[in-house]
Tab-separated table of C-alpha atoms in Angstrom:
chain	number	residue	atom	x	y	z
A	1	MET	CA	-11.124	17.047	6.957
A	2	ALA	CA	-7.757	16.109	9.669
A	3	GLN	CA	-5.562	14.351	8.195
A	4	THR	CA	-4.242	11.069	9.462
A	5	GLN	CA	-0.499	9.360	8.687
A	6	PRO	CA	0.134	6.363	9.294
A	7	THR	CA	1.775	5.494	12.708
A	8	ASP	CA	4.947	4.402	13.105
A	9	ALA	CA	4.756	1.308	14.836
A	10	LEU	CA	7.973	1.740	17.384
A	11	SER	CA	6.362	5.180	18.585
A	12	PRO	CA	7.295	4.957	21.829
A	13	LYS	CA	4.307	6.428	22.703
A	14	HIS	CA	2.555	3.054	22.963
A	15	ALA	CA	4.603	0.139	24.699
A	16	TYR	CA	6.402	-2.495	23.325
A	17	ARG	CA	4.402	-5.249	25.576
A	18	THR	CA	1.088	-5.773	25.245
A	19	LEU	CA	-1.557	-4.864	28.187
A	20	SER	CA	-1.189	-6.297	31.434
A	21	SER	CA	-2.942	-10.050	32.007
A	22	ARG	CA	-6.162	-8.166	34.262
A	23	TYR	CA	-6.754	-5.581	32.260
A	24	TYR	CA	-8.818	-9.059	30.764
A	25	TRP	CA	-10.224	-9.988	34.124
A	26	SER	CA	-10.546	-7.565	36.766
A	27	PRO	CA	-13.581	-6.865	37.139
A	28	GLU	CA	-12.694	-2.785	38.909
A	29	ILE	CA	-10.486	-2.637	35.011
A	30	PHE	CA	-14.163	-3.273	32.989
A	31	GLU	CA	-16.289	-1.277	35.111
A	32	LYS	CA	-13.824	1.469	34.460
A	33	GLU	CA	-13.827	0.477	30.902
A	34	LYS	CA	-17.693	0.682	30.230
A	35	THR	CA	-16.796	4.227	31.392
A	36	ALA	CA	-14.179	5.926	29.890
A	37	ILE	CA	-14.338	3.567	26.849
A	38	LEU	CA	-17.875	2.215	25.837
A	39	TYR	CA	-19.260	5.339	27.099
A	40	ARG	CA	-17.622	8.035	25.658
A	41	HIS	CA	-16.696	6.705	22.130
A	42	TRP	CA	-18.576	6.122	18.753
A	43	HIS	CA	-20.246	2.141	18.397
A	44	TYR	CA	-21.787	1.079	14.834
A	45	ALA	CA	-25.115	0.468	15.355
A	46	GLY	CA	-26.684	-0.529	11.469
A	47	HIS	CA	-26.908	0.951	7.861
A	48	ILE	CA	-29.079	3.927	6.747
A	49	SER	CA	-31.213	1.292	4.758
A	50	GLN	CA	-32.875	0.425	7.516
A	51	PHE	CA	-34.711	3.538	8.549
A	52	ALA	CA	-36.218	4.189	5.108
A	53	ALA	CA	-39.244	5.288	6.770
A	54	PRO	CA	-40.460	7.235	10.286
A	55	GLY	CA	-40.426	4.909	12.826
A	56	ASP	CA	-37.885	2.602	11.070
A	57	TYR	CA	-36.072	1.613	14.273
A	58	LEU	CA	-33.508	-1.194	15.156
A	59	THR	CA	-31.950	-1.565	19.239
A	60	LEU	CA	-29.451	-2.546	20.393
A	61	ARG	CA	-26.770	-2.782	23.789
A	62	ILE	CA	-23.609	-1.112	24.693
A	63	GLY	CA	-22.386	-2.130	28.400
A	64	ASP	CA	-25.595	-1.863	30.327
A	65	GLU	CA	-26.917	0.104	28.477
A	66	HIS	CA	-30.191	-0.530	26.019
A	67	LEU	CA	-30.194	1.781	23.096
A	68	ILE	CA	-33.380	2.143	20.057
A	69	VAL	CA	-32.072	4.265	17.211
A	70	MET	CA	-35.680	5.516	15.441
A	71	ARG	CA	-36.294	7.853	12.642
A	72	GLY	CA	-38.627	10.370	13.566
A	73	ASP	CA	-41.719	12.593	11.477
A	74	ASP	CA	-39.090	14.887	10.623
A	75	GLY	CA	-36.608	12.439	8.606
A	76	ASP	CA	-34.019	12.721	11.407
A	77	LEU	CA	-32.284	9.559	13.274
A	78	ARG	CA	-32.529	10.014	17.221
A	79	GLY	CA	-31.209	7.428	19.829
A	80	PHE	CA	-33.200	7.345	22.158
A	81	PHE	CA	-32.346	4.907	25.915
A	82	ASN	CA	-34.513	2.210	25.701
A	83	VAL	CA	-35.999	2.513	29.181
A	84	CYS	CA	-39.723	4.023	29.892
A	85	ARG	CA	-38.763	7.605	31.894
A	86	HIS	CA	-42.061	6.249	34.109
A	87	ARG	CA	-41.028	3.218	35.699
A	88	ALA	CA	-37.713	2.255	33.450
A	89	HIS	CA	-39.137	-0.464	31.649
A	90	ARG	CA	-38.011	-1.575	27.882
A	91	LEU	CA	-39.785	-0.038	25.350
A	92	LEU	CA	-39.251	-2.488	21.937
A	93	GLU	CA	-37.279	-5.077	20.725
A	94	ASN	CA	-35.232	-6.271	18.309
A	95	SER	CA	-36.077	-4.053	14.972
A	96	GLY	CA	-39.573	-2.908	13.246
A	97	ASN	CA	-41.950	0.134	12.686
A	98	VAL	CA	-44.008	1.803	15.660
A	99	LYS	CA	-46.430	4.541	15.222
A	100	ALA	CA	-45.761	5.665	18.774
A	101	ILE	CA	-43.672	3.792	20.984
A	102	VAL	CA	-45.833	2.562	24.006
A	103	CYS	CA	-44.261	1.070	27.242
A	104	PRO	CA	-45.036	-1.979	27.458
A	105	TYR	CA	-46.315	-2.337	31.451
A	106	HIS	CA	-48.293	1.124	32.036
A	107	ALA	CA	-48.798	2.238	28.905
A	108	TRP	CA	-46.592	5.372	28.660
A	109	THR	CA	-46.935	7.044	25.105
A	110	TYR	CA	-43.609	8.390	23.337
A	111	ASN	CA	-44.297	10.162	20.055
A	112	ARG	CA	-41.370	9.164	17.247
A	113	GLN	CA	-39.411	11.891	18.044
A	114	GLY	CA	-39.224	10.348	22.317
A	115	GLU	CA	-42.001	13.198	23.758
A	116	LEU	CA	-44.321	11.573	26.107
A	117	ARG	CA	-48.031	12.075	24.658
A	118	TYR	CA	-49.894	10.463	26.918
A	119	ALA	CA	-49.589	9.495	30.501
A	120	ARG	CA	-52.372	7.330	32.156
A	121	GLY	CA	-54.236	8.607	34.908
A	122	THR	CA	-52.049	12.123	35.148
A	123	ASP	CA	-54.862	14.239	34.757
A	124	ALA	CA	-55.759	14.435	38.230
A	125	MET	CA	-51.565	15.366	39.020
A	126	PRO	CA	-51.756	19.760	39.131
A	127	ASP	CA	-47.445	19.948	38.869
A	128	PHE	CA	-47.119	17.221	36.269
A	129	GLU	CA	-45.691	18.264	32.585
A	130	LEU	CA	-45.448	15.700	29.979
A	131	GLU	CA	-42.910	17.671	28.084
A	132	LYS	CA	-40.558	17.145	31.027
A	133	HIS	CA	-39.981	13.032	30.677
A	134	CYS	CA	-39.421	12.841	27.413
A	135	LEU	CA	-37.156	9.648	26.293
A	136	SER	CA	-33.159	10.689	27.196
A	137	CYS	CA	-31.151	10.567	24.347
A	138	PHE	CA	-27.496	9.690	22.774
A	139	LYS	CA	-25.985	11.003	19.019
A	140	VAL	CA	-26.695	9.139	16.266
A	141	GLU	CA	-24.426	9.642	13.486
A	142	VAL	CA	-24.195	8.420	9.422
A	143	PHE	CA	-20.879	7.728	8.378
A	144	CYS	CA	-20.303	6.430	5.051
A	145	SER	CA	-23.637	5.039	5.091
A	146	PHE	CA	-23.877	3.392	8.412
A	147	VAL	CA	-25.652	4.613	11.234
A	148	PHE	CA	-23.157	5.025	14.925
A	149	VAL	CA	-24.212	6.007	18.369
A	150	ASN	CA	-21.795	7.567	21.159
A	151	LEU	CA	-23.716	7.727	25.250
A	152	ASP	CA	-21.548	10.967	25.256
A	153	THR	CA	-23.379	13.817	24.314
A	154	ASN	CA	-20.709	16.085	24.536
A	155	ALA	CA	-18.422	14.063	22.089
A	156	ILE	CA	-16.814	15.260	18.998
A	157	SER	CA	-17.643	13.651	15.986
A	158	LEU	CA	-17.049	10.135	13.914
A	159	ALA	CA	-16.653	11.684	10.733
A	160	GLU	CA	-14.091	14.266	12.334
A	161	GLN	CA	-11.804	11.652	14.676
A	162	ALA	CA	-11.692	8.887	12.200
A	163	GLY	CA	-9.860	11.759	9.639
A	164	ASP	CA	-9.048	9.683	5.823
A	165	LEU	CA	-10.996	6.400	6.889
A	166	ALA	CA	-13.962	7.494	4.737
A	167	GLU	CA	-11.935	7.759	1.691
A	168	ASP	CA	-9.541	5.409	2.641
A	169	LEU	CA	-12.918	2.978	2.387
A	170	LYS	CA	-14.527	5.093	-0.816
A	171	LEU	CA	-11.471	3.926	-2.702
A	172	ARG	CA	-11.234	0.408	-1.971
A	173	VAL	CA	-14.391	-0.283	-1.063
A	174	PRO	CA	-15.820	1.346	-4.476
A	175	PHE	CA	-19.468	-0.548	-4.321
A	176	LEU	CA	-20.270	0.927	-1.314
A	177	ASP	CA	-22.978	2.277	-1.610
A	178	GLN	CA	-24.585	-0.123	-3.242
A	179	LEU	CA	-24.446	-2.402	0.159
A	180	LYS	CA	-27.517	-3.376	1.739
A	181	PRO	CA	-27.341	-5.409	5.007
A	182	ILE	CA	-29.226	-9.209	4.846
A	183	LEU	CA	-31.060	-9.082	8.277
A	184	THR	CA	-31.578	-12.897	8.525
A	185	ASP	CA	-30.429	-14.814	10.211
A	186	THR	CA	-26.786	-16.011	8.534
A	187	GLY	CA	-25.637	-18.763	11.805
A	188	ARG	CA	-22.664	-16.386	12.623
A	189	PRO	CA	-21.877	-17.328	16.294
A	190	THR	CA	-22.768	-14.587	18.436
A	191	ARG	CA	-21.156	-14.779	21.811
A	192	ILE	CA	-17.286	-15.839	23.055
A	193	ASP	CA	-16.386	-17.038	26.189
A	194	ALA	CA	-13.429	-14.420	26.433
A	195	ASN	CA	-12.894	-10.712	26.954
A	196	TRP	CA	-13.697	-8.350	23.993
A	197	LYS	CA	-9.987	-6.934	23.908
A	198	VAL	CA	-8.877	-10.562	22.797
A	199	VAL	CA	-11.229	-10.961	19.862
A	200	MET	CA	-10.183	-7.439	19.078
A	201	ASP	CA	-6.663	-8.464	19.489
A	202	ASN	CA	-7.092	-11.773	17.631
A	203	PHE	CA	-8.963	-9.994	14.518
A	204	LEU	CA	-6.011	-7.565	14.386
A	205	GLU	CA	-3.409	-9.301	13.076
A	206	CYS	CA	-2.305	-12.412	10.911
A	207	TYR	CA	0.835	-13.067	12.602
A	208	HIS	CA	-2.120	-16.235	13.977
A	209	CYS	CA	-3.171	-16.594	10.623
A	210	PRO	CA	-0.732	-19.348	8.540
A	211	LYS	CA	-1.060	-21.861	12.262
A	212	GLY	CA	-4.752	-20.914	12.894
A	213	HIS	CA	-5.919	-20.733	9.803
A	214	PRO	CA	-4.505	-22.641	7.305
A	215	ALA	CA	-7.342	-22.170	4.607
A	216	PHE	CA	-7.248	-18.652	5.163
A	217	ALA	CA	-3.426	-18.060	4.793
A	218	ASP	CA	-3.475	-20.696	0.990
A	219	MET	CA	-5.911	-18.357	0.011
A	220	ILE	CA	-3.583	-15.370	-0.067
A	221	ASP	CA	-0.092	-14.307	0.351
A	222	MET	CA	1.315	-13.549	3.689
A	223	ASP	CA	4.536	-11.832	2.078
A	224	SER	CA	2.573	-9.429	1.026
A	225	PHE	CA	0.619	-9.017	3.766
A	226	GLU	CA	-0.031	-5.120	5.255
A	227	ASN	CA	-0.775	-3.627	7.419
A	228	GLU	CA	-0.755	0.021	8.167
A	229	THR	CA	-2.196	2.432	11.358
A	230	PHE	CA	-3.671	5.763	11.384
A	231	GLY	CA	-4.928	7.981	14.538
A	232	ILE	CA	-7.911	5.317	15.919
A	233	TRP	CA	-8.560	2.794	12.429
A	234	SER	CA	-5.985	0.728	10.716
A	235	ARG	CA	-6.381	-1.216	7.930
A	236	GLN	CA	-4.496	-5.038	6.336
A	237	SER	CA	-4.395	-5.559	3.152
A	238	ALA	CA	-3.647	-9.207	1.016
A	239	PRO	CA	-3.294	-7.957	-2.421
A	240	ILE	CA	-2.448	-11.108	-3.656
A	241	VAL	CA	-4.589	-14.122	-3.119
A	242	ASN	CA	-5.286	-17.352	-5.148
A	243	PRO	CA	-8.382	-18.303	-6.037
A	244	ASN	CA	-7.840	-22.101	-6.046
A	245	ASN	CA	-7.288	-22.624	-2.338
A	246	SER	CA	-8.918	-25.043	0.050
A	247	ALA	CA	-10.601	-22.138	1.677
A	248	TYR	CA	-13.338	-21.400	-0.832
A	249	ARG	CA	-13.021	-20.835	-4.982
A	250	PHE	CA	-13.515	-17.803	-6.771
A	251	SER	CA	-12.800	-17.095	-10.350
A	252	GLU	CA	-10.369	-15.191	-11.388
A	253	ASP	CA	-12.507	-12.753	-12.746
A	254	ALA	CA	-14.262	-12.183	-9.070
A	255	PRO	CA	-14.892	-8.504	-8.831
A	256	LEU	CA	-12.652	-9.263	-5.503
A	257	GLN	CA	-9.139	-10.338	-6.243
A	258	ASP	CA	-7.724	-8.718	-2.319
A	259	ALA	CA	-8.330	-8.557	1.156
A	260	ASN	CA	-9.310	-5.209	3.063
A	261	PHE	CA	-10.265	-5.371	6.514
A	262	TRP	CA	-10.474	-2.316	9.499
A	263	PHE	CA	-10.411	-1.540	12.560
A	264	LEU	CA	-12.721	1.579	13.671
A	265	TRP	CA	-11.565	2.604	17.456
A	266	PRO	CA	-12.803	1.349	19.837
A	267	THR	CA	-15.078	-1.584	19.096
A	268	LEU	CA	-15.851	-1.602	14.329
A	269	ALA	CA	-14.250	-5.200	12.488
A	270	MET	CA	-15.767	-4.512	8.784
A	271	GLY	CA	-13.877	-5.232	6.081
A	272	TYR	CA	-14.608	-8.227	3.140
A	273	LEU	CA	-12.500	-11.529	1.697
A	274	PRO	CA	-11.322	-12.352	-2.120
A	275	GLY	CA	-14.683	-13.450	-4.283
A	276	GLU	CA	-17.865	-11.539	-5.222
A	277	LYS	CA	-19.349	-8.143	-3.740
A	278	ILE	CA	-19.958	-8.929	0.321
A	279	PHE	CA	-19.175	-6.670	3.220
A	280	PHE	CA	-19.278	-7.564	6.763
A	281	ALA	CA	-19.357	-4.909	9.382
A	282	THR	CA	-19.401	-6.241	12.986
A	283	ALA	CA	-19.227	-4.296	16.901
A	284	ILE	CA	-17.139	-6.400	19.101
A	285	LEU	CA	-19.255	-5.113	22.632
A	286	PRO	CA	-18.221	-6.592	26.252
A	287	ASP	CA	-21.246	-8.839	27.489
A	288	GLY	CA	-19.362	-9.189	30.960
A	289	VAL	CA	-15.749	-9.127	31.690
A	290	ASP	CA	-14.930	-11.959	30.597
A	291	LYS	CA	-17.681	-12.913	27.656
A	292	THR	CA	-17.845	-11.527	24.213
A	293	TYR	CA	-20.677	-10.118	21.978
A	294	ARG	CA	-20.219	-10.139	18.386
A	295	TYR	CA	-23.142	-7.749	16.686
A	296	GLY	CA	-22.794	-6.755	13.001
A	297	HIS	CA	-24.306	-7.773	9.081
A	298	TRP	CA	-23.197	-8.915	6.434
A	299	TYR	CA	-23.318	-6.653	3.357
A	300	VAL	CA	-24.275	-7.181	-0.596
A	301	VAL	CA	-24.767	-5.968	-3.322
A	302	ASP	CA	-28.578	-6.285	-5.432
A	303	ASP	CA	-29.663	-8.814	-2.499
A	304	THR	CA	-27.121	-11.117	-3.471
A	305	PRO	CA	-27.285	-14.772	-1.464
A	306	LEU	CA	-24.177	-15.133	0.098
A	307	PRO	CA	-22.522	-18.375	-1.902
A	308	GLY	CA	-22.938	-21.662	-0.189
A	309	ASP	CA	-19.215	-22.303	-0.444
A	310	PHE	CA	-18.307	-18.793	0.991
A	311	ASN	CA	-21.308	-18.685	3.986
A	312	ASN	CA	-19.962	-22.029	5.174
A	313	TYR	CA	-16.637	-21.879	5.513
A	314	VAL	CA	-16.894	-18.531	7.180
A	315	ASN	CA	-19.431	-20.348	9.623
A	316	THR	CA	-18.579	-24.044	9.962
A	317	VAL	CA	-14.290	-22.811	9.337
A	318	ILE	CA	-12.408	-20.085	10.126
A	319	VAL	CA	-15.530	-18.421	12.713
A	320	PRO	CA	-14.884	-21.590	15.046
A	321	GLU	CA	-11.396	-21.608	14.520
A	322	ASP	CA	-10.922	-17.697	15.946
A	323	ILE	CA	-13.610	-18.739	18.753
A	324	GLU	CA	-10.997	-21.839	19.783
A	325	LEU	CA	-8.152	-19.513	20.259
A	326	CYS	CA	-10.114	-16.207	21.725
A	327	GLU	CA	-11.061	-18.945	24.448
A	328	SER	CA	-7.944	-20.171	25.170
A	329	VAL	CA	-6.252	-16.690	25.829
A	330	GLN	CA	-8.723	-15.828	27.946
A	331	GLN	CA	-8.154	-19.035	30.063
A	332	GLY	CA	-4.178	-18.593	29.716
A	333	LEU	CA	-4.936	-14.685	30.813
A	334	ILE	CA	-5.845	-15.765	34.323
A	335	SER	CA	-3.156	-17.957	35.338
A	336	GLN	CA	-0.831	-16.200	37.527
A	337	SER	CA	2.701	-17.908	35.134
A	338	TYR	CA	1.498	-14.653	33.149
A	339	GLU	CA	1.368	-11.114	33.507
A	340	ASP	CA	1.817	-9.181	29.566
A	341	GLY	CA	3.985	-11.141	26.128
A	342	PRO	CA	6.514	-8.675	23.888
A	343	PHE	CA	4.361	-7.354	20.714
A	344	VAL	CA	6.406	-8.633	17.718
A	345	VAL	CA	6.540	-6.001	15.205
A	346	ASP	CA	7.807	-5.918	11.905
A	347	PRO	CA	9.497	-2.569	10.911
A	348	ASP	CA	8.146	-3.541	7.015
A	349	GLN	CA	4.908	-3.821	8.623
A	350	LEU	CA	4.295	-6.698	6.814
A	351	GLY	CA	2.439	-9.889	7.691
A	352	ILE	CA	3.595	-11.177	11.064
A	353	SER	CA	3.417	-7.779	12.358
A	354	GLU	CA	1.375	-7.206	15.519
A	355	HIS	CA	1.885	-3.266	15.905
A	356	ALA	CA	-1.966	-2.618	14.629
A	357	VAL	CA	-2.580	-4.712	17.912
A	358	GLN	CA	0.102	-2.090	19.879
A	359	GLN	CA	-1.875	0.546	18.707
A	360	PHE	CA	-5.349	-1.037	19.898
A	361	HIS	CA	-3.468	-1.420	23.330
A	362	GLY	CA	-2.080	2.248	23.590
A	363	LEU	CA	-5.698	3.493	22.505
A	364	VAL	CA	-6.799	1.614	25.954
A	365	ARG	CA	-4.398	2.447	28.051
A	366	ASP	CA	-4.321	6.009	26.555
A	367	ALA	CA	-8.972	5.832	27.758
A	368	LEU	CA	-8.177	4.141	30.878
A	369	GLY	CA	-5.344	6.386	32.406
A	370	ASN	CA	-3.436	5.359	35.099
A	371	ILE	CA	-4.754	1.845	36.618
């Protein structure tokens, strides 16, 4: 497996200034992002436990593309575009289990491998061949028990691209293999009135935490907060925490006495907060040039419910704080007075540093080329 070394925070490969403001509001740049980023890279879809039996499926959307991930009768996970090959009607909604994929429009019927098995009225068409009208496919990969999708059928595997991320996750999340997603709505908002990169920028630094999240900053030691970047991923870590804080209380004997947050290019944010064995994985996806759709799950061990004070803090405090920050930034980005800004980069890669944002902007520039 390819080894990944920490990225030099001051490397000339990455610009010392942020992306130009037009990257956050230009329809032309957004269209290029769809083809160069959204449709060519790996995105989080769910967890392997959601596909226990043949016919288990989930649906999701990446850009303009509606997608299905399903376990076939042969046990393989497959990705299908959620589009009937007849007249383009959407085939499935939400998640569940089906014996066959039946189009709600004209009842064209596909098996669980995506092969067309019935199309009413085509028997009288001598040139019609069922096998030429199978569902269009894309790539699916299981990585650390999470399911990822990639619309580029020539894409290199995520395991190869991600380098040492799997080892890092297993080292810092020893209960990773025990996690199962909570599939009921936990109350988190799913849409933000800001470009998806604004939301990811915000996730990738804690420079804003003392002012923007005072309760969170009371829970962790900002002087010990660390940032590291590796290839196409990064990690933020808070190895010292305060159990008696103003966010939510947890025992000094709780299993998690630190906090870790990971980014995986281009859209995945995941990690855990101090306290119980609770993990999150969220895809930060564009819902238009100036709106973001957050798709993801909370993960727990042994179906343990989210603690009430933890759930309350996440849903009524820190998430609303982040949404307000991101939406304000989006409004500022359209001002004629703003073009770009300097990165605050700490050579020691501690809490105030924005070099994980710098890495992300470099990856965006590399993907889009000279625009």
